[in-house]
Coordinates of C-alpha atoms in Angstrom, one line a residue:
M1 CA 163.1 88.2 54.2
A2 CA 163.3 84.8 54.1
A3 CA 162.6 82.5 56.8
P4 CA 165.9 81.3 58.6
T5 CA 166.2 77.3 58.0
P6 CA 165.2 75.2 61.1
T7 CA 167.9 73.6 62.6
V8 CA 169.1 70.3 63.3
G9 CA 167.5 70.6 66.2
E10 CA 164.2 72.1 65.5
A11 CA 163.5 69.5 62.8
L12 CA 163.9 66.8 65.4
V13 CA 160.9 67.8 67.2
T14 CA 159.1 68.7 64.0
M15 CA 159.4 65.1 62.6
L16 CA 158.2 63.4 66.2
E17 CA 155.8 65.5 65.4
Q18 CA 155.2 63.6 62.4
A19 CA 155.6 61.4 63.5
G20 CA 152.6 61.1 66.3
V21 CA 154.9 61.4 69.2
D22 CA 152.8 63.4 71.8
T23 CA 154.5 63.7 74.6
V24 CA 158.5 63.2 76.0
F25 CA 159.9 63.0 79.1
G26 CA 163.3 64.9 79.9
I27 CA 165.4 67.0 81.8
P28 CA 167.2 69.6 79.9
G29 CA 171.2 70.7 79.7
V30 CA 173.3 72.5 78.5
H31 CA 174.3 69.5 76.4
T32 CA 170.4 69.8 75.1
I33 CA 169.3 73.2 75.1
E34 CA 169.1 73.1 70.9
L35 CA 166.8 69.9 71.3
Y36 CA 164.5 72.3 72.9
R37 CA 164.5 75.3 70.6
G38 CA 161.6 74.0 68.7
L39 CA 159.6 72.2 71.3
A40 CA 157.8 75.1 73.4
A41 CA 155.9 75.8 69.8
S42 CA 155.1 72.7 69.1
S43 CA 152.2 70.2 70.4
I44 CA 154.5 67.5 71.8
R45 CA 154.1 67.4 76.0
H46 CA 157.2 68.1 78.3
I47 CA 157.6 65.8 81.1
T48 CA 160.2 67.2 83.3
P49 CA 160.9 63.7 86.1
R50 CA 163.5 64.4 89.2
H51 CA 166.2 62.3 87.5
E52 CA 167.0 60.5 83.6
Q53 CA 166.4 57.7 85.1
G54 CA 162.5 58.2 86.2
A55 CA 162.4 60.4 82.0
G56 CA 163.2 56.3 81.1
F57 CA 160.8 54.4 83.8
M58 CA 158.2 57.2 82.4
A59 CA 158.3 56.5 79.1
D60 CA 158.5 53.0 79.5
G61 CA 154.8 53.4 81.1
Y62 CA 153.9 55.4 78.5
A63 CA 155.1 52.8 75.9
R64 CA 153.2 49.6 77.6
V65 CA 149.7 51.0 78.2
T66 CA 150.1 53.0 74.6
G67 CA 151.5 50.5 72.2
R68 CA 153.8 53.6 71.1
P69 CA 157.4 53.8 71.4
G70 CA 158.3 56.1 75.0
V71 CA 160.2 59.3 74.1
C72 CA 162.6 60.7 76.0
F73 CA 165.7 63.7 76.1
V74 CA 168.4 63.4 77.8
I75 CA 172.2 65.0 78.3
T76 CA 175.6 63.9 77.3
G77 CA 177.2 61.5 79.7
P78 CA 175.4 61.5 83.2
G79 CA 172.5 62.1 81.5
L80 CA 172.7 58.2 79.7
T81 CA 174.4 57.1 82.2
N82 CA 171.4 57.4 84.4
T83 CA 168.8 56.7 81.5
L84 CA 170.8 52.5 81.0
T85 CA 169.0 51.1 83.7
A86 CA 165.0 52.2 82.5
M87 CA 166.2 51.4 79.0
A88 CA 167.4 48.1 80.7
Q89 CA 164.4 47.1 81.9
A90 CA 162.9 47.9 78.8
R91 CA 165.3 45.3 76.8
A92 CA 164.5 42.7 79.1
D93 CA 160.9 43.2 78.6
S94 CA 160.4 44.3 74.9
I95 CA 159.3 48.0 75.7
P96 CA 160.2 50.7 72.5
M97 CA 162.1 53.5 73.6
L98 CA 163.7 55.9 71.7
V99 CA 166.1 57.6 74.3
L100 CA 167.3 60.5 71.9
S101 CA 170.2 62.0 73.9
G102 CA 173.5 65.2 73.0
V103 CA 177.3 63.8 73.3
N104 CA 180.5 65.9 72.5
A105 CA 180.9 67.6 70.4
T106 CA 182.0 66.2 67.1
T107 CA 186.2 67.9 66.8
T108 CA 186.3 66.7 70.5
L109 CA 185.0 63.0 70.6
G110 CA 187.1 60.0 71.6
K111 CA 189.9 62.5 72.5
G112 CA 189.9 62.0 76.2
R113 CA 190.5 65.3 76.9
G114 CA 188.2 65.8 80.1
H115 CA 185.1 68.0 78.4
L116 CA 182.0 68.5 80.3
H117 CA 180.5 65.0 80.2
E118 CA 182.9 63.3 78.6
L119 CA 182.1 59.1 77.9
P120 CA 185.5 57.6 76.5
D121 CA 182.7 56.1 73.2
Q122 CA 179.4 56.7 74.8
A123 CA 177.6 55.0 72.0
A124 CA 179.2 52.1 72.7
L125 CA 178.0 52.1 76.5
A126 CA 174.1 52.8 75.0
R127 CA 175.3 49.8 72.5
T128 CA 175.6 47.3 75.9
V129 CA 171.3 47.8 76.5
A130 CA 170.1 49.3 73.1
L131 CA 168.9 47.3 69.9
W132 CA 170.9 49.8 67.9
S133 CA 173.1 53.4 69.0
H134 CA 173.9 56.3 66.6
T135 CA 175.8 59.1 66.3
L136 CA 174.5 61.7 63.8
T137 CA 177.1 63.8 62.3
D138 CA 175.2 64.7 59.0
P139 CA 171.9 66.8 59.5
A140 CA 171.3 65.2 56.0
Q141 CA 170.6 62.1 57.6
L142 CA 168.0 62.8 59.7
G143 CA 165.0 61.4 58.7
E144 CA 166.9 58.1 57.4
V145 CA 168.1 57.8 60.7
L146 CA 164.9 58.1 62.9
Q147 CA 163.3 55.9 60.0
K148 CA 165.8 53.5 61.2
A149 CA 164.8 53.7 65.2
F150 CA 161.2 53.4 64.4
A151 CA 161.3 50.6 62.2
I152 CA 164.0 49.1 64.1
M153 CA 161.5 49.4 67.9
T154 CA 158.1 48.4 65.7
G155 CA 159.5 46.1 62.7
G156 CA 160.6 43.5 64.8
R157 CA 160.8 42.6 68.9
P158 CA 160.5 45.9 70.5
G159 CA 163.2 47.3 72.6
P160 CA 164.6 50.8 73.7
V161 CA 167.1 52.6 70.8
H162 CA 169.3 55.5 70.8
I163 CA 170.9 58.4 68.8
E164 CA 173.1 61.0 69.8
I165 CA 173.6 64.0 68.0
P166 CA 176.9 65.6 68.6
T167 CA 176.1 69.7 70.3
D168 CA 177.6 71.0 67.3
V169 CA 175.5 69.7 64.7
M170 CA 172.0 70.3 66.8
K171 CA 173.2 74.0 65.7
L172 CA 173.5 73.0 61.6
P173 CA 170.6 74.0 59.1
A174 CA 168.9 71.2 58.8
A175 CA 168.7 70.2 55.4
D176 CA 165.0 69.0 55.2
M177 CA 162.0 68.9 57.8
T178 CA 160.1 65.9 56.7
F179 CA 159.4 62.9 57.7
K180 CA 157.0 59.4 57.1
M181 CA 156.9 56.6 59.5
P182 CA 158.6 53.3 57.9
E183 CA 156.2 50.9 56.7
T184 CA 156.9 48.0 58.3
A185 CA 155.3 44.5 58.1
Q186 CA 155.7 41.3 60.7
P187 CA 157.1 38.2 58.7
R188 CA 155.0 35.5 58.0
P189 CA 155.0 32.0 58.7
S190 CA 156.1 29.5 56.1
P191 CA 152.9 27.7 54.4
A192 CA 154.7 24.2 55.4
D193 CA 155.1 25.3 59.0
L194 CA 151.1 26.6 58.7
A195 CA 150.5 23.4 57.5
T196 CA 152.8 21.2 59.8
A197 CA 150.8 23.8 62.7
A198 CA 147.9 23.1 62.0
R199 CA 148.3 19.2 61.9
M200 CA 149.2 19.6 65.0
C201 CA 146.3 21.4 66.7
T202 CA 143.8 19.5 65.1
E203 CA 145.5 15.9 66.4
A204 CA 145.5 17.1 70.4
K205 CA 142.9 16.5 72.3
R206 CA 144.3 18.2 75.5
P207 CA 146.5 21.6 73.8
A208 CA 147.0 24.8 76.2
I209 CA 149.0 27.9 75.0
L210 CA 151.5 30.2 76.6
I211 CA 151.8 33.4 76.1
G212 CA 154.4 36.3 76.7
G213 CA 154.7 39.7 76.6
G214 CA 154.8 39.7 72.7
A215 CA 150.8 38.6 73.1
N216 CA 149.9 42.8 73.9
H217 CA 148.0 44.2 71.8
L218 CA 146.4 41.3 70.2
G219 CA 143.9 39.9 73.1
D220 CA 140.9 39.6 70.0
G221 CA 143.1 37.0 67.9
I222 CA 144.7 34.7 71.0
S223 CA 140.7 34.4 72.2
R224 CA 139.5 33.3 69.1
F225 CA 142.7 30.7 68.3
A226 CA 142.1 29.3 72.0
E227 CA 138.2 29.1 71.3
A228 CA 138.9 27.0 68.4
L229 CA 142.0 24.7 69.4
G230 CA 139.7 24.5 72.9
A231 CA 143.5 25.6 74.6
P232 CA 143.4 26.9 78.1
V233 CA 145.7 29.9 78.4
I234 CA 148.2 30.5 80.4
S235 CA 149.7 33.6 80.5
T236 CA 153.3 35.8 81.8
T237 CA 153.6 38.4 84.1
N238 CA 153.8 40.6 81.0
A239 CA 150.2 39.2 79.4
R240 CA 148.2 39.3 82.2
G241 CA 145.3 40.3 80.9
I242 CA 145.1 39.2 77.7
M243 CA 142.2 36.7 77.9
S244 CA 140.4 38.7 81.0
G245 CA 137.0 37.2 82.0
H246 CA 137.6 34.2 79.4
P247 CA 136.7 30.4 80.4
L248 CA 140.2 29.7 78.7
D249 CA 142.1 32.1 81.3
V250 CA 144.8 30.7 83.9
P251 CA 145.8 34.2 85.1
A252 CA 148.7 32.1 87.0
S253 CA 152.3 31.9 87.2
P254 CA 153.6 28.7 85.1
S255 CA 155.9 28.2 88.2
L256 CA 153.2 27.1 90.5
D257 CA 153.1 23.3 90.4
C258 CA 149.6 23.1 89.1
V259 CA 150.4 24.9 86.1
R260 CA 152.8 23.3 85.6
K261 CA 151.4 19.8 86.1
L262 CA 148.6 21.3 83.7
L263 CA 151.3 21.5 80.6
A264 CA 152.5 18.3 81.3
A265 CA 149.6 16.3 80.8
S266 CA 148.8 18.3 77.4
D267 CA 149.3 16.5 74.7
L268 CA 150.0 20.1 73.0
V269 CA 151.8 23.3 74.3
L270 CA 152.3 26.3 72.0
A271 CA 154.0 29.3 73.8
L272 CA 153.4 32.3 71.9
G273 CA 155.4 35.8 72.5
T274 CA 157.1 34.3 75.3
E275 CA 160.9 33.8 76.2
F276 CA 160.5 31.0 79.1
G277 CA 162.7 33.7 81.2
P278 CA 163.5 32.0 85.2
T279 CA 161.2 34.5 86.7
D280 CA 158.3 33.8 85.7
Y281 CA 158.8 29.9 85.0
D282 CA 161.2 28.8 87.6
M283 CA 160.6 31.7 90.4
Y284 CA 161.2 29.6 92.7
E285 CA 164.7 27.7 91.1
D286 CA 163.5 24.2 91.6
G287 CA 163.8 23.2 88.4
G288 CA 160.7 21.8 88.3
F289 CA 159.4 23.0 85.0
T290 CA 159.3 21.2 82.1
L291 CA 157.3 20.9 78.9
P292 CA 155.8 17.8 77.1
A293 CA 157.6 17.0 74.0
N294 CA 155.0 18.3 71.4
L295 CA 155.9 22.0 72.2
I296 CA 155.9 25.1 69.1
R297 CA 157.2 28.3 69.6
V298 CA 156.1 31.3 67.7
D299 CA 158.6 34.2 68.1
I300 CA 159.1 36.9 65.6
A301 CA 163.0 37.2 67.2
P302 CA 164.7 34.0 65.4
D303 CA 167.6 34.0 68.7
Q304 CA 164.8 33.5 70.7
L305 CA 163.4 30.5 69.2
S306 CA 167.0 28.7 69.7
R307 CA 167.5 29.4 74.0
G308 CA 165.4 27.2 76.4
P309 CA 163.1 25.1 75.4
Q310 CA 163.6 23.5 72.1
P311 CA 160.4 23.0 70.7
A312 CA 159.3 20.3 67.8
L313 CA 158.1 22.9 65.6
A314 CA 160.0 26.6 66.0
I315 CA 158.1 29.1 63.8
K316 CA 159.3 33.2 63.2
A317 CA 157.3 35.1 62.5
G318 CA 155.6 37.7 63.9
L319 CA 152.9 36.4 66.1
G320 CA 149.7 38.2 64.7
A321 CA 150.6 37.1 61.4
F322 CA 151.1 33.7 62.9
I323 CA 147.8 34.3 64.3
D324 CA 145.7 35.5 61.4
D325 CA 146.9 32.9 58.9
M326 CA 145.9 29.7 61.3
L327 CA 142.5 30.9 61.8
A328 CA 142.1 31.3 58.2
N329 CA 143.6 27.3 57.5
G330 CA 140.5 25.2 56.7
D331 CA 141.8 22.7 58.7
I332 CA 141.2 24.9 62.2
S333 CA 138.3 26.4 61.1
K334 CA 136.2 23.1 60.8
H335 CA 138.4 21.3 63.3
L336 CA 136.2 20.7 66.4
P337 CA 137.5 22.2 69.9
A338 CA 138.5 20.1 72.6
E339 CA 135.6 20.1 75.0
N340 CA 137.2 20.5 78.1
G341 CA 139.2 23.3 77.6
A342 CA 136.8 26.2 79.5
D343 CA 136.6 23.0 83.1
R344 CA 140.6 22.1 82.9
A345 CA 141.2 26.1 82.6
Q346 CA 138.7 26.1 85.3
S347 CA 140.4 23.7 88.1
V348 CA 143.5 25.3 87.2
R349 CA 142.7 28.8 88.4
E350 CA 140.8 27.3 91.6
L351 CA 144.0 24.7 92.4
A352 CA 146.5 28.6 91.9
K353 CA 144.2 29.8 94.1
A354 CA 145.2 27.4 97.2
E355 CA 148.9 26.5 95.9
I356 CA 149.5 30.6 96.1
G357 CA 148.6 30.1 100.3
E358 CA 147.1 32.4 102.9
A359 CA 149.2 35.8 102.7
Y360 CA 149.1 35.8 99.2
R361 CA 145.7 35.2 98.8
G362 CA 144.7 38.2 101.1
H363 CA 147.5 40.5 99.0
V364 CA 145.6 38.9 96.0
D365 CA 142.2 39.7 96.8
L366 CA 143.1 43.5 97.8
L367 CA 144.6 43.5 94.1
Q368 CA 141.3 42.7 92.6
D369 CA 139.3 45.4 95.7
I370 CA 141.5 48.1 94.2
W371 CA 140.2 47.0 90.3
Q372 CA 136.0 46.4 92.4
A373 CA 136.5 50.0 93.5
L374 CA 138.8 51.9 90.3
P375 CA 137.7 49.8 87.4
E376 CA 139.7 51.6 84.9
A377 CA 143.2 51.8 87.0
T378 CA 146.4 50.4 86.0
L379 CA 148.5 48.9 88.8
V380 CA 152.3 49.3 88.2
G381 CA 154.2 47.3 90.4
D382 CA 157.9 47.5 92.0
S383 CA 159.7 44.8 93.9
T384 CA 157.2 44.7 97.2
Q385 CA 155.1 42.2 98.6
L386 CA 151.8 42.6 97.0
V387 CA 152.9 42.5 93.8
Y388 CA 154.8 39.4 94.6
A389 CA 152.0 37.4 94.7
G390 CA 150.0 39.1 92.2
N391 CA 152.8 37.8 89.9
M392 CA 151.9 33.9 91.2
Y393 CA 147.8 35.1 90.4
V394 CA 146.2 38.1 89.5
E395 CA 143.0 38.4 87.2
A396 CA 143.7 41.5 85.6
P397 CA 140.6 43.4 84.0
R398 CA 142.1 44.3 80.6
Q399 CA 146.2 43.8 78.8
A400 CA 148.8 46.0 80.2
A401 CA 146.6 47.2 83.3
W402 CA 149.1 44.8 85.3
F403 CA 153.0 45.3 85.0
N404 CA 155.8 45.9 86.8
S405 CA 159.4 45.4 87.7
A406 CA 159.7 42.0 89.6
T407 CA 160.1 39.3 86.9
G408 CA 163.4 39.9 84.6
F409 CA 165.8 42.7 84.5
G410 CA 164.2 43.7 88.3
T411 CA 165.0 47.6 88.6
L412 CA 164.0 48.8 91.7
G413 CA 162.6 52.3 91.9
Y414 CA 160.6 51.9 88.7
A415 CA 156.8 51.7 89.4
A416 CA 156.6 55.4 90.6
P417 CA 157.7 56.9 87.6
A418 CA 156.1 54.5 85.5
A419 CA 152.4 55.0 86.8
I420 CA 153.2 58.8 85.6
G421 CA 154.1 57.6 82.6
A422 CA 151.2 55.1 82.4
A423 CA 148.8 57.9 83.6
L424 CA 149.9 60.6 81.0
G425 CA 149.4 57.7 78.3
H426 CA 145.8 56.6 78.7
P427 CA 143.9 60.1 80.1
G428 CA 140.9 58.9 82.6
R429 CA 143.1 55.2 83.7
P430 CA 144.4 56.2 87.0
A431 CA 147.7 54.4 87.8
I432 CA 148.1 53.1 91.3
A433 CA 152.1 52.6 91.7
L434 CA 153.0 49.3 93.9
L435 CA 156.0 50.4 96.4
G436 CA 158.3 49.3 99.4
D437 CA 159.5 51.4 101.7
G438 CA 162.8 50.1 100.4
G439 CA 162.7 50.4 96.7
F440 CA 159.5 54.1 96.8
Q441 CA 163.0 56.0 98.1
F442 CA 165.3 54.7 94.7
T443 CA 162.4 57.5 93.5
L444 CA 160.7 59.4 95.9
A445 CA 161.1 62.7 94.7
E446 CA 159.5 61.6 91.1
L447 CA 156.2 62.8 93.7
G448 CA 157.5 65.9 92.5
S449 CA 157.0 64.7 89.1
A450 CA 153.1 63.4 89.8
R451 CA 152.5 67.1 91.0
D452 CA 154.1 69.3 88.4
C453 CA 152.2 67.4 85.6
G454 CA 149.1 66.6 87.9
A455 CA 149.3 63.2 87.0
D456 CA 146.4 60.3 87.8
V457 CA 148.4 58.0 90.1
A458 CA 148.4 57.0 94.0
F459 CA 151.0 55.5 95.8
L460 CA 150.1 53.1 97.4
V461 CA 153.0 52.6 100.0
W462 CA 153.5 49.2 101.4
N463 CA 155.8 49.6 104.7
N464 CA 157.4 46.9 106.1
E465 CA 160.3 48.7 107.5
G466 CA 163.4 47.4 105.8
Y467 CA 163.7 45.3 102.6
R468 CA 161.8 42.6 103.9
E469 CA 161.5 39.4 101.3
I470 CA 165.5 40.0 101.0
E471 CA 166.1 39.5 105.2
T472 CA 163.6 36.9 104.9
S473 CA 166.0 35.2 102.4
M474 CA 169.1 35.5 104.5
T475 CA 167.6 34.3 107.0
A476 CA 166.4 31.0 105.2
S477 CA 170.3 30.9 103.9
D478 CA 171.6 30.9 107.9
I479 CA 173.0 34.3 107.4
T480 CA 172.8 36.8 109.2
P481 CA 170.4 39.4 107.6
I482 CA 172.6 42.6 107.2
G483 CA 171.5 45.8 105.1
V484 CA 167.9 45.1 105.2
T485 CA 166.7 48.1 107.6
P486 CA 167.0 51.1 105.5
S487 CA 165.4 54.4 107.8
A488 CA 162.4 54.9 106.2
P489 CA 161.2 59.0 106.4
D490 CA 157.7 60.1 106.8
F491 CA 156.4 59.9 103.8
S492 CA 152.9 61.4 104.9
M493 CA 155.0 65.2 105.9
I494 CA 156.9 64.6 102.0
A495 CA 154.1 64.1 100.4
S496 CA 152.4 67.3 102.1
A497 CA 156.4 68.6 101.1
Y498 CA 155.1 68.6 97.8
G499 CA 151.6 68.9 97.7
L500 CA 149.8 66.2 98.1
A501 CA 146.9 64.4 100.0
S502 CA 147.9 61.1 102.1
R503 CA 146.5 58.7 104.7
R504 CA 148.5 56.8 106.8
V505 CA 146.2 53.5 106.6
T506 CA 147.2 49.8 108.4
S507 CA 143.7 47.4 106.8
S508 CA 143.0 46.9 102.9
A509 CA 139.2 48.2 103.8
E510 CA 141.3 52.0 104.5
I511 CA 143.4 51.5 101.6
I512 CA 140.5 51.3 99.4
S513 CA 139.4 53.9 101.1
A514 CA 142.2 56.0 100.3
L515 CA 141.4 55.3 97.2
K516 CA 138.1 56.6 96.3
E517 CA 138.2 59.2 99.1
L518 CA 141.4 61.4 98.2
P519 CA 142.5 63.8 95.6
R520 CA 145.0 62.9 92.9
P521 CA 148.6 62.5 92.8
C522 CA 148.0 61.3 96.7
L523 CA 150.2 58.5 98.6
I524 CA 148.4 55.9 100.9
E525 CA 151.0 54.8 103.3
Y526 CA 150.0 51.0 104.4
L527 CA 151.9 50.0 107.9
D528 CA 152.8 46.4 107.4
T529 CA 153.8 44.5 110.5
G530 CA 153.4 40.8 109.9
S531 CA 154.2 40.1 106.4
A532 CA 157.3 37.3 105.3

C-alpha cells in the first residue's frame, strides 16, 4: 500500500529541517494544528511561550546568538497581531525572523463575514513591519516561497519575513518535499569605489571606524582592517563585543561627548553597517553629534546610504565583502597604520568611564562582575537602569554577549523571552535577563516557559518600584508624575509558584553570589531604592 501523500503542513516541517531549522517558537491553535501534523516526528524542537509576543522575542534572541533566522508558528489574527511588536523590534535591529502563520480559508478571505480570527487583510498588516509577506495558495509553490523567504532574510539587510497559509491549503497534498537553501552572494564594492576608499584610508593620519549591528559575525575582519589603518573602533549598542579586548576597541556610545570629540578630531571616519539611529548617536537629544566631511559609509541597504549623515563616499556592498576586498588591496596591505590609534582608543575609554558618572559606573562595574563570575554569560536587556548604563559603556567579552531593546524600536517585555531564546540558541552559555520591575510585568509569565524547557536563564529584576526613568523625565519637564508607580508583585512568590529558585538581594555582591549559587532557571530580585 502506498504511503499517503504528505500535506502542505508536513512538507513545510520537512523543508524547515532541510533548511537547518532546529527550533520553532509558537502556541498551537485550531488554525495551525495542520502545521503541527509532522512536527512531533521531526528533529525540530518546539518551544511554547505564554504569549505570541514572547514567541517573537524568543526567536529574536535565538537569532542574535546563532546568526540564523528565528522561526515562529502563530495562529491567524490575534496570534499574528501579538507577534507584530516582536517583528517590529527585529525589523529595527535587522534580525532575521521567519513568522509562519495561519490565515482563514481561501474562500473567506476579504469577505468580512466575521469568521474566527478574521482580519480585513492580514498580509497587509504584516507588511507594515515585515520585509516581505506572502499568502501561499498553491501547494506547488511552497518550496519556491520558502526559498524566497530565506533569500530575503539572508541575502540583504536582515529582518522579519511573514508567510501565511490558509487553513484549507495546509491540508492539501504537497507536490514536493525537497528544499534547497538559496545561494546568496553579498554585493561587492565596485573597483572604482574600492580604489577611492583605499586612497582615502592611506592618506588619513587620524582615522576612526564606527560599527553597527551590520558588523556582527565579522569580528576577525573588522579587527584586521582596524589594525591595518591604526583606527579606533567605536561600537554602537548592537555591535558591542565585536572588538572585545582589542587595544583599538572603544565600547562607548557616540552620544558621549568624549567619543564625539574623537570623531570630530579624526580626518577620516568609516561608518560600517550602522544606520546612525538617534538612540545610539543622540541619546540625549542635544543635536551635538557631528562628523568630519571625510566620511565613508558602507551598507548593504542602499536606502540607508541616503539617510542621516551624507558621506563623501557611499558604498553599497556587503560589509564582509568590502572588508575582504579592502584587506586584499595592495595599497592597504603596504600601508603603515597610524601609530597613535591604540593611544587614542585608550584615552577615550578612560574619558568615557569618567563621563558616564558615578551611578552608571557602579552599574557598569556590576555588569563586568557578572561576566567575571560567569564568563560565558549572555546579558539580554530591557529598558532599565543597568541597561541604560551598559549602552553608554560596557566591555562585552564577545559578539552577541550584550544586546537589548532599549535602543531603536525600544520595546518593553523583551528581555525575559529573548534571554530564553538566547540560552536555547547557545547551550552552555547562560543568559541573564536584565529586567525592570515594570517592564518585566509585560512578559512575566515567560517564567513558566523557562521552567518548561529548562532554559539556562537567570532573571535579574531591578526593582525600583515603578517606571523610575519616566518619573525622572516627567519631573525634569515640570510635569507632575502620574502613571509611573504600577504595583509590583512578590516576584519571589511568583517564581516559587512556577517552581523556580529565587533570592531577594540588596547589594551587588549578593547579586553575584546568587548568580553563582542558584540553580537555573532562577529569579533574583534586587531592591533598588536610590537610583535616579
